[in-house]
């Protein structure tokens, strides 16, 4: 039986960089989740005949959310849902299933790299038929609808058993529960040379992959251990748990402590990697060696010809604005079209669909290609393993070799977290105001070349987006300031620093960026405005 439930709107359901992300307890408020889903349905309009992919990263409230979603979809005339077994699907796997089955959209219930659990975060990522997350024009409409919602429709029915594969029905809606891993594995086999990778492991190559007890565990076990033959135990924290076993599934130098301890020990394996909660981010490590994500994008691009799926040529490459300029030098060397977009994977989608780019990446541990319309953590790991297999070099050798050839972009991101939203907004507004007065000014040895807001004009849909403030210095160094769009409370100021050096390639990034950091603090008056003398997280 279909019920119509009266509800009142919440006024904070605005999607950020990666969908709607809130504290779990906020999401669990009465009708909160349901209001938002109905607002999406109302925005789409007629749902008859529509097919959606549904999954999540297994975090707390996932099970309840998926059941509510199924019942609401059935009550709203959706024709079919394709759901990952036990409600699990990584963000890249979902994008693949969406595209493969030419469905009308996909929902991934995840707050990505944010912690899970009752006191953690919960989120909703919504992709449309492009396979990528919706553009701002659509999320704005959903937000408007969420502010005037008065009722939602839901089926009054028992929960659906998502542990069994196969088809069933709820009302007129078909439900198909599919293997969460199978299609993803097939896709990877079609991109990479699995035989070469198997040989690498047969020859004794060792690795550790940290899945943080989030969604990538089953994917990683299947691909690295079962198919490619990495030793049992190569994948750690492989069991998806509602609270991720208390782990913060953010693959970086701050939170991947267990993996870093392994990779920094004398008995470190040859290769280390981690993915985030929903499997779209990646961190790459060698023995006692860290690869900056911006360098990673540049290196993958440089070696694209080694990969079967790309060997006949790629369209071009793109990076998000704050990502270091390393990849731009590779693009130039290979004569590849090159684009710079605002932060957030959705901005790459039009470039991929219009065949302008094949590879792309962000400094926030995201790399991917046009095989899907989301970034892809395991894909990046397989790409790195392929380069190692074909060149015989270690992670460190590959990276150093890159620096020798192209120079090095020393790069770090400094996050000032938990700021008062008004203080943060004012800091950015005032800084934007004074940007033009910075042109030509010197700060110690740094002379400003040009200071300007980053404005992106999409070549396909002609939309214009302003996100971030840039200060370029003579010689190639850069500061980018922007506010995070993924936080679940308060504001986070991100300060991205890049110091390019052609000759000095063996220095410590922190040392190489110390002066630029004080310049960045001074220009934006960070300490006097926020009270913070230093960043909370440096990645
Ligand atoms: C952050 C990253 C951005 C990334 C986004 C979603 O956004 O900086 O590069 O695309 O998270 O990642 P922000 O607005 O907080 O800086 V995920 O792994 O949550 O899909
Ligand atoms: Co993610």
Coordinates of C-alpha atoms and ligand atoms in Angstrom, one line a residue:
X1 CA 0.0 0.0 0.0
X2 CA 1.3 3.5 -0.9
X3 CA 1.2 6.0 2.0
X4 CA 1.4 9.8 1.6
X5 CA 3.3 11.2 4.6
X6 CA 2.9 14.9 5.5
X7 CA 6.2 16.6 6.3
X8 CA 7.7 20.0 6.9
X9 CA 10.9 21.2 5.1
X10 CA 14.4 21.5 6.4
X11 CA 16.3 24.5 5.1
X12 CA 19.8 23.0 4.9
X13 CA 19.6 20.4 2.2
X14 CA 22.0 22.1 -0.2
X15 CA 24.4 19.7 -1.9
X16 CA 28.1 20.5 -1.7
X17 CA 31.2 19.3 -3.7
X18 CA 30.3 15.6 -3.2
X19 CA 26.5 15.5 -2.8
X20 CA 24.6 16.1 0.5
X21 CA 26.8 15.5 3.5
X22 CA 25.6 15.8 7.1
X23 CA 26.2 14.4 10.6
X24 CA 24.6 11.0 10.8
X25 CA 22.3 12.3 13.5
X26 CA 21.1 15.2 11.3
X27 CA 20.4 12.7 8.5
X28 CA 18.5 10.5 11.0
X29 CA 16.1 13.3 12.0
X30 CA 12.4 12.6 11.3
X31 CA 11.7 12.7 7.5
X32 CA 15.1 14.3 6.8
X33 CA 16.4 11.7 4.4
X34 CA 12.9 11.1 3.0
X35 CA 12.4 14.8 2.3
X36 CA 15.6 15.0 0.4
X37 CA 14.9 11.9 -1.7
X38 CA 11.4 13.1 -2.5
X39 CA 12.8 16.5 -3.5
X40 CA 15.1 14.7 -6.0
X41 CA 12.2 12.7 -7.3
X42 CA 10.1 15.9 -7.6
X43 CA 12.9 17.6 -9.5
X44 CA 13.1 14.7 -12.0
X45 CA 9.4 14.8 -12.5
X46 CA 7.7 11.8 -14.1
X47 CA 9.5 8.6 -12.9
X48 CA 7.6 6.0 -14.8
X49 CA 10.0 4.0 -16.8
X50 CA 13.0 5.2 -14.9
X51 CA 15.8 2.9 -13.8
X52 CA 18.3 3.7 -11.0
X53 CA 21.4 2.1 -9.5
X54 CA 21.6 2.1 -5.7
X55 CA 24.3 1.3 -3.3
X56 CA 26.4 2.6 -0.5
X57 CA 29.8 2.2 1.3
X58 CA 28.3 0.2 4.2
X59 CA 28.4 2.9 6.8
X60 CA 26.0 3.3 9.7
X61 CA 22.4 4.1 8.6
X62 CA 23.1 2.7 5.1
X63 CA 20.8 -0.3 5.6
X64 CA 17.9 1.8 6.9
X65 CA 18.4 4.5 4.2
X66 CA 18.4 1.9 1.3
X67 CA 15.2 0.3 2.6
X68 CA 13.5 3.7 2.8
X69 CA 14.8 4.6 -0.6
X70 CA 13.4 1.3 -2.2
X71 CA 10.0 1.9 -0.7
X72 CA 9.9 5.5 -1.8
X73 CA 11.1 4.7 -5.3
X74 CA 8.3 2.1 -5.6
X75 CA 5.7 4.5 -4.4
X76 CA 6.9 7.2 -6.8
X77 CA 6.5 4.9 -9.9
X78 CA 10.2 4.1 -10.5
X79 CA 10.3 1.2 -13.0
X80 CA 13.4 -0.6 -11.7
X81 CA 16.3 -0.5 -9.1
X82 CA 19.6 -2.2 -9.6
X83 CA 21.1 -2.7 -6.1
X84 CA 24.5 -3.9 -5.0
X85 CA 24.3 -7.0 -2.8
X86 CA 23.9 -6.2 0.8
X87 CA 23.5 -2.6 -0.3
X88 CA 27.2 -2.2 -1.1
X89 CA 28.6 -0.4 -4.2
X90 CA 31.6 1.7 -4.4
X91 CA 31.2 5.1 -6.2
X92 CA 33.2 4.0 -9.2
X93 CA 31.4 0.6 -9.4
X94 CA 28.0 2.4 -9.3
X95 CA 29.0 4.8 -12.1
X96 CA 30.0 1.7 -14.2
X97 CA 26.8 -0.1 -13.6
X98 CA 24.8 3.1 -14.4
X99 CA 26.6 3.6 -17.7
X100 CA 26.7 -0.1 -18.7
X101 CA 22.9 -0.5 -18.2
X102 CA 22.2 3.0 -19.6
X103 CA 20.1 3.8 -16.5
X104 CA 18.7 7.1 -15.6
X105 CA 20.8 7.7 -12.6
X106 CA 22.5 6.4 -9.5
X107 CA 22.5 6.9 -5.7
X108 CA 25.5 6.1 -3.5
X109 CA 24.9 6.5 0.2
X110 CA 28.2 7.6 1.5
X111 CA 30.0 10.5 3.1
X112 CA 33.1 9.4 1.3
X113 CA 36.3 9.9 3.3
X114 CA 34.5 11.3 6.3
X115 CA 34.2 9.0 9.4
X116 CA 31.0 6.9 9.8
X117 CA 29.0 5.7 12.7
X118 CA 26.2 7.3 14.8
X119 CA 28.6 10.2 15.7
X120 CA 30.1 10.3 12.2
X121 CA 28.8 11.5 8.9
X122 CA 26.3 10.3 6.3
X123 CA 25.9 11.4 2.8
X124 CA 24.0 11.0 -0.5
X125 CA 25.7 11.2 -3.9
X126 CA 23.3 11.5 -6.8
X127 CA 24.4 10.9 -10.4
X128 CA 22.3 11.4 -13.4
X129 CA 22.3 9.5 -16.8
X130 CA 25.8 10.9 -17.6
X131 CA 27.2 8.6 -14.9
X132 CA 28.5 11.6 -13.0
X133 CA 27.2 13.7 -10.2
X134 CA 24.6 16.2 -11.2
X135 CA 25.6 19.8 -12.2
X136 CA 24.9 22.7 -9.9
X137 CA 22.0 23.8 -12.0
X138 CA 20.1 20.6 -11.0
X139 CA 21.2 20.5 -7.4
X140 CA 20.0 24.1 -7.0
X141 CA 16.5 23.0 -8.2
X142 CA 16.6 20.1 -5.7
X143 CA 17.5 22.5 -2.9
X144 CA 14.6 24.8 -3.9
X145 CA 12.2 21.9 -3.9
X146 CA 13.5 20.7 -0.6
X147 CA 12.5 24.1 0.9
X148 CA 8.9 23.7 -0.1
X149 CA 8.3 20.0 0.3
X150 CA 5.0 19.2 2.1
X151 CA 4.6 15.4 1.6
X152 CA 6.4 12.3 0.4
X153 CA 5.2 9.0 -0.9
X154 CA 6.3 5.6 0.5
X155 CA 5.3 2.0 0.2
X156 CA 4.1 0.4 3.4
X157 CA 5.9 -3.0 3.0
X158 CA 8.4 -5.3 4.8
X159 CA 12.1 -4.7 4.1
X160 CA 13.6 -6.3 1.0
X161 CA 16.2 -9.0 1.5
X162 CA 19.3 -7.5 -0.1
X163 CA 21.6 -10.5 0.7
X164 CA 20.2 -12.7 -2.1
X165 CA 21.1 -12.1 -5.7
X166 CA 18.3 -12.0 -8.2
X167 CA 15.0 -10.2 -9.1
X168 CA 12.0 -9.4 -7.1
X169 CA 9.1 -6.9 -7.1
X170 CA 7.7 -4.2 -4.9
X171 CA 4.4 -3.1 -6.2
X172 CA 5.1 -2.5 -9.9
X173 CA 8.8 -1.8 -9.4
X174 CA 11.4 -4.4 -10.3
X175 CA 14.3 -4.9 -7.9
X176 CA 17.5 -6.6 -9.1
X177 CA 20.1 -7.4 -6.6
X178 CA 23.5 -7.8 -8.3
X179 CA 27.0 -8.9 -7.4
X180 CA 28.7 -5.6 -6.3
X181 CA 32.1 -6.6 -7.6
X182 CA 31.7 -8.6 -10.8
X183 CA 31.1 -5.9 -13.4
X184 CA 33.8 -3.7 -11.9
X185 CA 36.4 -6.5 -12.2
X186 CA 35.4 -7.0 -15.8
X187 CA 35.8 -3.4 -16.6
X188 CA 39.3 -3.3 -15.0
X189 CA 40.3 -6.4 -17.0
X190 CA 39.3 -4.6 -20.2
X191 CA 41.5 -1.6 -19.3
X192 CA 44.7 -3.1 -18.0
X193 CA 47.0 -6.0 -18.9
X194 CA 46.1 -8.5 -16.1
X195 CA 48.6 -11.0 -17.4
X196 CA 51.5 -8.6 -16.9
X197 CA 50.2 -7.9 -13.4
X198 CA 49.9 -11.6 -12.5
X199 CA 53.5 -12.0 -13.7
X200 CA 54.6 -9.2 -11.4
X201 CA 53.1 -10.9 -8.4
X202 CA 54.4 -14.3 -9.5
X203 CA 57.9 -12.8 -9.5
X204 CA 57.5 -11.9 -5.8
X205 CA 56.2 -8.4 -5.9
X206 CA 54.6 -7.4 -2.5
X207 CA 51.9 -4.9 -1.7
X208 CA 49.6 -3.7 1.1
X209 CA 46.2 -2.2 0.3
X210 CA 44.2 -0.5 3.2
X211 CA 40.5 -0.6 2.7
X212 CA 39.8 1.0 6.1
X213 CA 36.9 -1.4 6.7
X214 CA 34.9 0.4 4.1
X215 CA 33.5 -0.5 0.7
X216 CA 36.7 -1.4 -1.3
X217 CA 37.6 -4.5 0.8
X218 CA 35.7 -7.0 -1.3
X219 CA 36.9 -5.4 -4.6
X220 CA 40.5 -5.3 -3.5
X221 CA 40.5 -8.9 -2.2
X222 CA 39.0 -10.1 -5.5
X223 CA 41.3 -8.2 -7.7
X224 CA 44.6 -8.1 -5.9
X225 CA 44.6 -11.4 -4.0
X226 CA 42.3 -13.7 -5.9
X227 CA 42.9 -12.7 -9.5
X228 CA 46.3 -11.1 -9.6
X229 CA 47.8 -13.4 -7.0
X230 CA 49.1 -11.0 -4.4
X231 CA 49.8 -12.8 -1.1
X232 CA 46.9 -13.4 1.3
X233 CA 46.8 -10.5 3.8
X234 CA 47.9 -8.0 1.1
X235 CA 44.6 -6.3 1.7
X236 CA 44.1 -5.0 5.2
X237 CA 40.9 -3.9 7.0
X238 CA 39.0 -5.5 4.2
X239 CA 35.7 -6.1 6.0
X240 CA 33.1 -3.4 5.5
X241 CA 31.8 -2.3 8.9
X242 CA 29.2 0.3 9.8
X243 CA 31.6 2.3 11.8
X244 CA 34.7 1.4 9.7
X245 CA 36.1 -0.2 12.9
X246 CA 36.6 3.3 14.2
X247 CA 38.8 4.3 11.3
X248 CA 38.7 7.6 9.4
X249 CA 38.7 6.3 5.8
X250 CA 40.7 9.1 4.4
X251 CA 43.7 7.9 2.4
X252 CA 46.3 10.5 3.3
X253 CA 49.4 11.0 5.5
X254 CA 47.3 12.1 8.5
X255 CA 44.7 9.3 8.7
X256 CA 46.3 6.2 7.0
X257 CA 48.5 5.7 10.1
X258 CA 48.4 1.9 10.0
X259 CA 49.5 1.6 6.4
X260 CA 52.1 4.4 6.8
X261 CA 53.7 2.5 9.7
X262 CA 53.9 -0.6 7.5
X263 CA 55.3 1.3 4.5
X264 CA 57.8 3.2 6.7
X265 CA 59.2 0.1 8.4
X266 CA 62.3 -1.7 7.2
X267 CA 60.3 -4.7 6.2
X268 CA 57.9 -2.6 4.0
X269 CA 56.4 -4.3 0.9
X270 CA 57.2 -2.9 -2.5
X271 CA 54.0 -1.0 -2.9
X272 CA 51.3 0.5 -0.6
X273 CA 47.9 2.0 -1.4
X274 CA 44.7 3.0 0.3
X275 CA 41.2 4.0 -0.9
X276 CA 38.6 6.2 0.9
X277 CA 35.3 5.1 2.3
X278 CA 33.5 4.9 -1.1
X279 CA 36.4 3.9 -3.2
X280 CA 36.9 6.9 -5.4
X281 CA 40.1 8.3 -3.8
X282 CA 43.6 6.7 -3.7
X283 CA 46.9 7.2 -2.0
X284 CA 50.1 5.7 -3.5
X285 CA 53.1 4.8 -1.5
X286 CA 56.5 3.1 -2.1
X287 CA 58.9 1.8 0.5
X288 CA 59.3 4.8 2.8
X289 CA 58.0 7.0 0.0
X290 CA 54.9 9.1 -0.6
X291 CA 53.6 10.1 -4.0
X292 CA 51.8 13.4 -4.0
X293 CA 48.4 13.0 -5.8
X294 CA 49.2 15.9 -8.2
X295 CA 52.5 14.1 -9.1
X296 CA 50.5 10.9 -9.5
X297 CA 48.2 12.4 -12.1
X298 CA 51.3 13.8 -14.0
X299 CA 53.0 10.4 -13.9
X300 CA 50.0 8.4 -15.0
X301 CA 49.5 10.8 -17.9
X302 CA 53.2 10.5 -18.9
X303 CA 52.9 6.7 -19.1
X304 CA 49.5 6.4 -20.7
X305 CA 50.8 4.5 -23.7
X306 CA 51.7 1.5 -21.4
X307 CA 48.0 0.8 -20.7
X308 CA 46.1 -1.3 -23.3
X309 CA 43.0 0.9 -23.1
X310 CA 44.9 4.1 -23.7
X311 CA 47.8 3.0 -25.9
X312 CA 46.2 4.2 -29.1
X313 CA 45.9 7.7 -27.8
X314 CA 44.0 9.8 -25.3
X315 CA 42.0 12.9 -26.0
X316 CA 43.5 15.1 -23.4
X317 CA 43.9 15.6 -19.7
X318 CA 42.4 17.9 -17.0
X319 CA 43.1 18.8 -13.4
X320 CA 41.1 20.7 -10.8
X321 CA 42.3 24.3 -10.1
X322 CA 44.1 23.7 -6.8
X323 CA 45.9 20.6 -8.1
X324 CA 49.6 21.3 -8.8
X325 CA 50.7 22.3 -12.3
X326 CA 52.8 19.1 -12.7
X327 CA 50.4 17.5 -15.2
X328 CA 50.4 20.6 -17.4
X329 CA 54.1 20.1 -18.2
X330 CA 53.4 16.5 -19.2
X331 CA 50.5 17.6 -21.3
X332 CA 52.7 20.0 -23.1
X333 CA 55.4 17.4 -23.7
X334 CA 52.9 15.0 -25.2
X335 CA 51.1 17.7 -27.0
X336 CA 47.8 16.9 -25.3
X337 CA 44.8 19.2 -24.9
X338 CA 44.8 20.4 -21.3
X339 CA 42.0 21.8 -19.1
X340 CA 41.7 23.2 -15.6
X341 CA 38.3 22.9 -13.9
X342 CA 36.8 23.9 -10.5
X343 CA 37.1 21.5 -7.6
X344 CA 34.7 18.5 -7.8
X345 CA 34.6 15.6 -10.2
X346 CA 31.3 16.7 -11.8
X347 CA 33.2 19.4 -13.7
X348 CA 35.2 16.7 -15.7
X349 CA 32.0 15.1 -16.9
X350 CA 31.3 17.4 -19.9
X351 CA 34.9 17.3 -20.9
X352 CA 34.8 13.5 -21.0
X353 CA 31.4 13.3 -22.8
X354 CA 32.6 15.7 -25.5
X355 CA 35.8 13.7 -26.0
X356 CA 38.0 16.5 -24.9
X357 CA 39.8 14.5 -22.2
X358 CA 40.5 11.0 -21.1
X359 CA 42.5 11.3 -17.9
X360 CA 41.9 13.7 -15.0
X361 CA 42.6 14.2 -11.4
X362 CA 42.5 16.3 -8.2
X363 CA 45.0 17.1 -5.5
X364 CA 42.6 15.5 -3.0
X365 CA 43.8 12.0 -3.8
X366 CA 41.5 11.6 -6.8
X367 CA 42.5 10.2 -10.2
X368 CA 40.4 8.7 -13.0
X369 CA 39.6 8.4 -16.6
X370 CA 36.7 8.4 -19.0
X371 CA 36.0 4.7 -18.4
X372 CA 33.4 6.0 -15.9
X373 CA 32.3 9.5 -14.7
X374 CA 33.7 9.3 -11.1
X375 CA 37.2 9.2 -9.8
X376 CA 38.4 5.6 -9.3
X377 CA 40.6 4.4 -6.4
X378 CA 41.4 0.8 -7.5
X379 CA 41.8 1.9 -11.2
X380 CA 44.6 4.3 -10.0
X381 CA 46.3 1.5 -8.1
X382 CA 46.1 -0.8 -11.1
X383 CA 47.6 1.9 -13.3
X384 CA 50.5 2.3 -10.9
X385 CA 51.1 -1.4 -10.7
X386 CA 51.0 -1.6 -14.5
X387 CA 53.7 1.1 -14.8
X388 CA 55.8 -0.8 -12.3
X389 CA 55.2 -4.1 -14.2
X390 CA 56.2 -2.6 -17.5
X391 CA 59.1 -0.4 -16.5
X392 CA 60.6 -2.6 -13.8
X393 CA 61.1 0.6 -11.7
X394 CA 60.0 1.1 -8.1
X395 CA 57.5 3.8 -7.0
X396 CA 60.3 6.0 -5.8
X397 CA 62.3 5.5 -9.0
X398 CA 59.3 6.3 -11.2
X399 CA 58.6 9.5 -9.3
X400 CA 62.2 10.7 -9.1
X401 CA 62.7 10.0 -12.7
X402 CA 59.6 12.2 -13.3
X403 CA 61.1 15.1 -11.3
X404 CA 64.4 14.8 -13.1
X405 CA 62.7 15.1 -16.4
X406 CA 60.1 17.8 -15.6
X407 CA 61.2 19.5 -12.5
X408 CA 59.3 19.2 -9.2
X409 CA 56.2 20.9 -8.0
X410 CA 56.6 20.9 -4.2
X411 CA 53.0 20.8 -3.1
X412 CA 51.0 20.7 0.2
X413 CA 47.5 21.6 1.2
X414 CA 46.8 23.2 4.6
X415 CA 43.3 22.9 6.1
X416 CA 42.1 25.3 8.7
X417 CA 39.0 23.4 10.1
X418 CA 36.1 24.2 12.3
X419 CA 35.9 27.9 11.4
X420 CA 32.9 30.0 12.1
X421 CA 31.1 30.2 8.7
X422 CA 30.7 34.0 8.8
X423 CA 34.4 34.5 9.6
X424 CA 35.4 32.2 6.8
X425 CA 33.1 33.8 4.3
X426 CA 34.3 37.3 5.3
X427 CA 37.9 36.3 5.0
X428 CA 37.3 35.1 1.4
X429 CA 35.2 38.1 0.4
X430 CA 37.8 40.6 1.8
X431 CA 40.6 38.7 0.1
X432 CA 38.9 38.7 -3.2
X433 CA 38.4 42.4 -2.8
X434 CA 42.1 43.1 -2.4
X435 CA 43.4 40.6 -5.0
X436 CA 44.1 43.2 -7.7
X437 CA 46.1 45.3 -5.2
X438 CA 48.5 42.4 -4.8
X439 CA 49.7 42.4 -8.4
X440 CA 53.5 43.2 -8.6
X441 CA 53.9 43.2 -4.8
X442 CA 56.8 41.4 -3.2
X443 CA 56.8 39.2 -0.1
X444 CA 60.5 38.4 0.6
X445 CA 61.7 36.6 -2.4
X446 CA 58.2 36.1 -3.8
X447 CA 56.9 38.6 -6.3
X448 CA 53.2 38.4 -7.2
X449 CA 52.7 37.9 -10.9
X450 CA 48.9 37.9 -10.9
X451 CA 46.2 37.5 -8.3
X452 CA 42.7 36.7 -9.5
X453 CA 39.6 34.6 -8.7
X454 CA 39.4 31.3 -10.6
X455 CA 36.5 31.4 -13.0
X456 CA 35.7 28.4 -15.2
X457 CA 33.6 28.7 -18.3
X458 CA 32.4 25.2 -19.3
X459 CA 33.1 24.8 -23.1
X460 CA 30.1 22.5 -23.4
X461 CA 27.2 23.8 -21.4
X462 CA 28.5 27.4 -21.3
X463 CA 27.9 27.6 -17.5
X464 CA 30.3 29.7 -15.5
X465 CA 31.6 28.8 -12.1
X466 CA 33.7 30.8 -9.7
X467 CA 35.6 28.8 -7.1
X468 CA 38.8 29.7 -5.3
X469 CA 41.2 32.6 -5.3
X470 CA 44.6 32.3 -7.0
X471 CA 47.9 34.2 -6.3
X472 CA 50.5 33.3 -9.0
X473 CA 54.1 34.3 -8.3
X474 CA 56.9 34.9 -10.8
X475 CA 58.8 31.6 -11.3
X476 CA 55.8 29.3 -11.1
X477 CA 54.9 29.2 -7.4
X478 CA 51.2 29.5 -6.4
X479 CA 48.8 29.9 -3.6
X480 CA 45.1 28.9 -4.0
X481 CA 42.5 29.7 -1.4
X482 CA 39.1 28.1 -1.2
X483 CA 36.4 27.0 1.2
X484 CA 35.5 23.3 1.4
X485 CA 32.2 22.3 0.1
X486 CA 32.0 18.8 1.8
X487 CA 32.0 19.6 5.5
X488 CA 29.1 18.5 7.6
X489 CA 29.4 21.4 10.1
X490 CA 31.3 24.8 10.3
X491 CA 33.7 25.9 7.6
X492 CA 37.1 24.7 6.4
X493 CA 39.6 27.0 4.7
X494 CA 41.9 25.2 2.3
X495 CA 45.2 26.8 1.4
X496 CA 47.0 25.0 -1.4
X497 CA 50.7 25.8 -1.9
X498 CA 52.9 25.0 -4.8
X499 CA 56.6 25.8 -5.3
X500 CA 58.0 24.7 -8.6
X501 CA 61.7 24.0 -8.9
X502 CA 63.5 22.7 -12.0
X503 CA 66.8 21.8 -10.3
X504 CA 66.2 21.1 -6.6
X505 CA 64.3 17.9 -6.6
X506 CA 65.5 16.2 -3.4
X507 CA 64.2 18.6 -0.7
X508 CA 61.6 18.3 1.9
X509 CA 58.2 19.8 0.7
X510 CA 57.5 21.3 4.1
X511 CA 60.8 23.1 4.1
X512 CA 60.4 24.2 0.5
X513 CA 57.0 25.7 1.3
X514 CA 57.6 27.2 4.8
X515 CA 58.2 30.7 3.4
X516 CA 55.3 30.5 1.0
X517 CA 53.1 29.4 3.9
X518 CA 53.9 32.5 5.9
X519 CA 53.2 34.6 2.8
X520 CA 49.8 32.8 2.4
X521 CA 49.0 33.4 6.1
X522 CA 49.9 37.0 5.8
X523 CA 48.0 37.8 2.6
X524 CA 44.7 36.3 3.9
X525 CA 45.3 37.5 7.5
X526 CA 44.5 33.9 8.7
X527 CA 45.7 34.2 12.3
X528 CA 44.2 37.5 13.1
X529 CA 40.8 36.5 11.6
X530 CA 40.5 32.9 12.7
X531 CA 42.8 32.7 15.7
X532 CA 44.6 29.8 14.1
X533 CA 48.4 30.0 14.1
X534 CA 48.7 26.8 12.1
X535 CA 46.7 24.4 10.0
X536 CA 44.7 21.5 11.5
X537 CA 45.5 19.1 8.8
X538 CA 48.3 19.1 6.2
X539 CA 48.2 16.8 3.3
Ligands
LIG1 C1 36.8 17.7 -1.4 C2 38.0 17.7 -2.3 C3 37.5 17.6 -3.8 C4 36.7 16.3 -4.0 C5 35.5 16.3 -3.0 C6 34.7 15.1 -3.1 O1 35.9 18.8 -1.7 O2 38.7 18.8 -2.1 O3 38.6 17.6 -4.6 O4 36.2 16.3 -5.3 O5 36.0 16.5 -1.7 O6 35.5 13.9 -2.8 P1 36.0 20.1 -0.8 O7 34.9 21.0 -1.3 O8 35.8 19.7 0.7 O9 37.4 20.7 -0.9 V1 34.8 12.5 -2.4 O10 36.0 11.4 -2.2 O11 33.9 13.0 -1.1 O12 33.7 12.2 -3.6
LIG2 CO1 35.2 9.5 -1.9

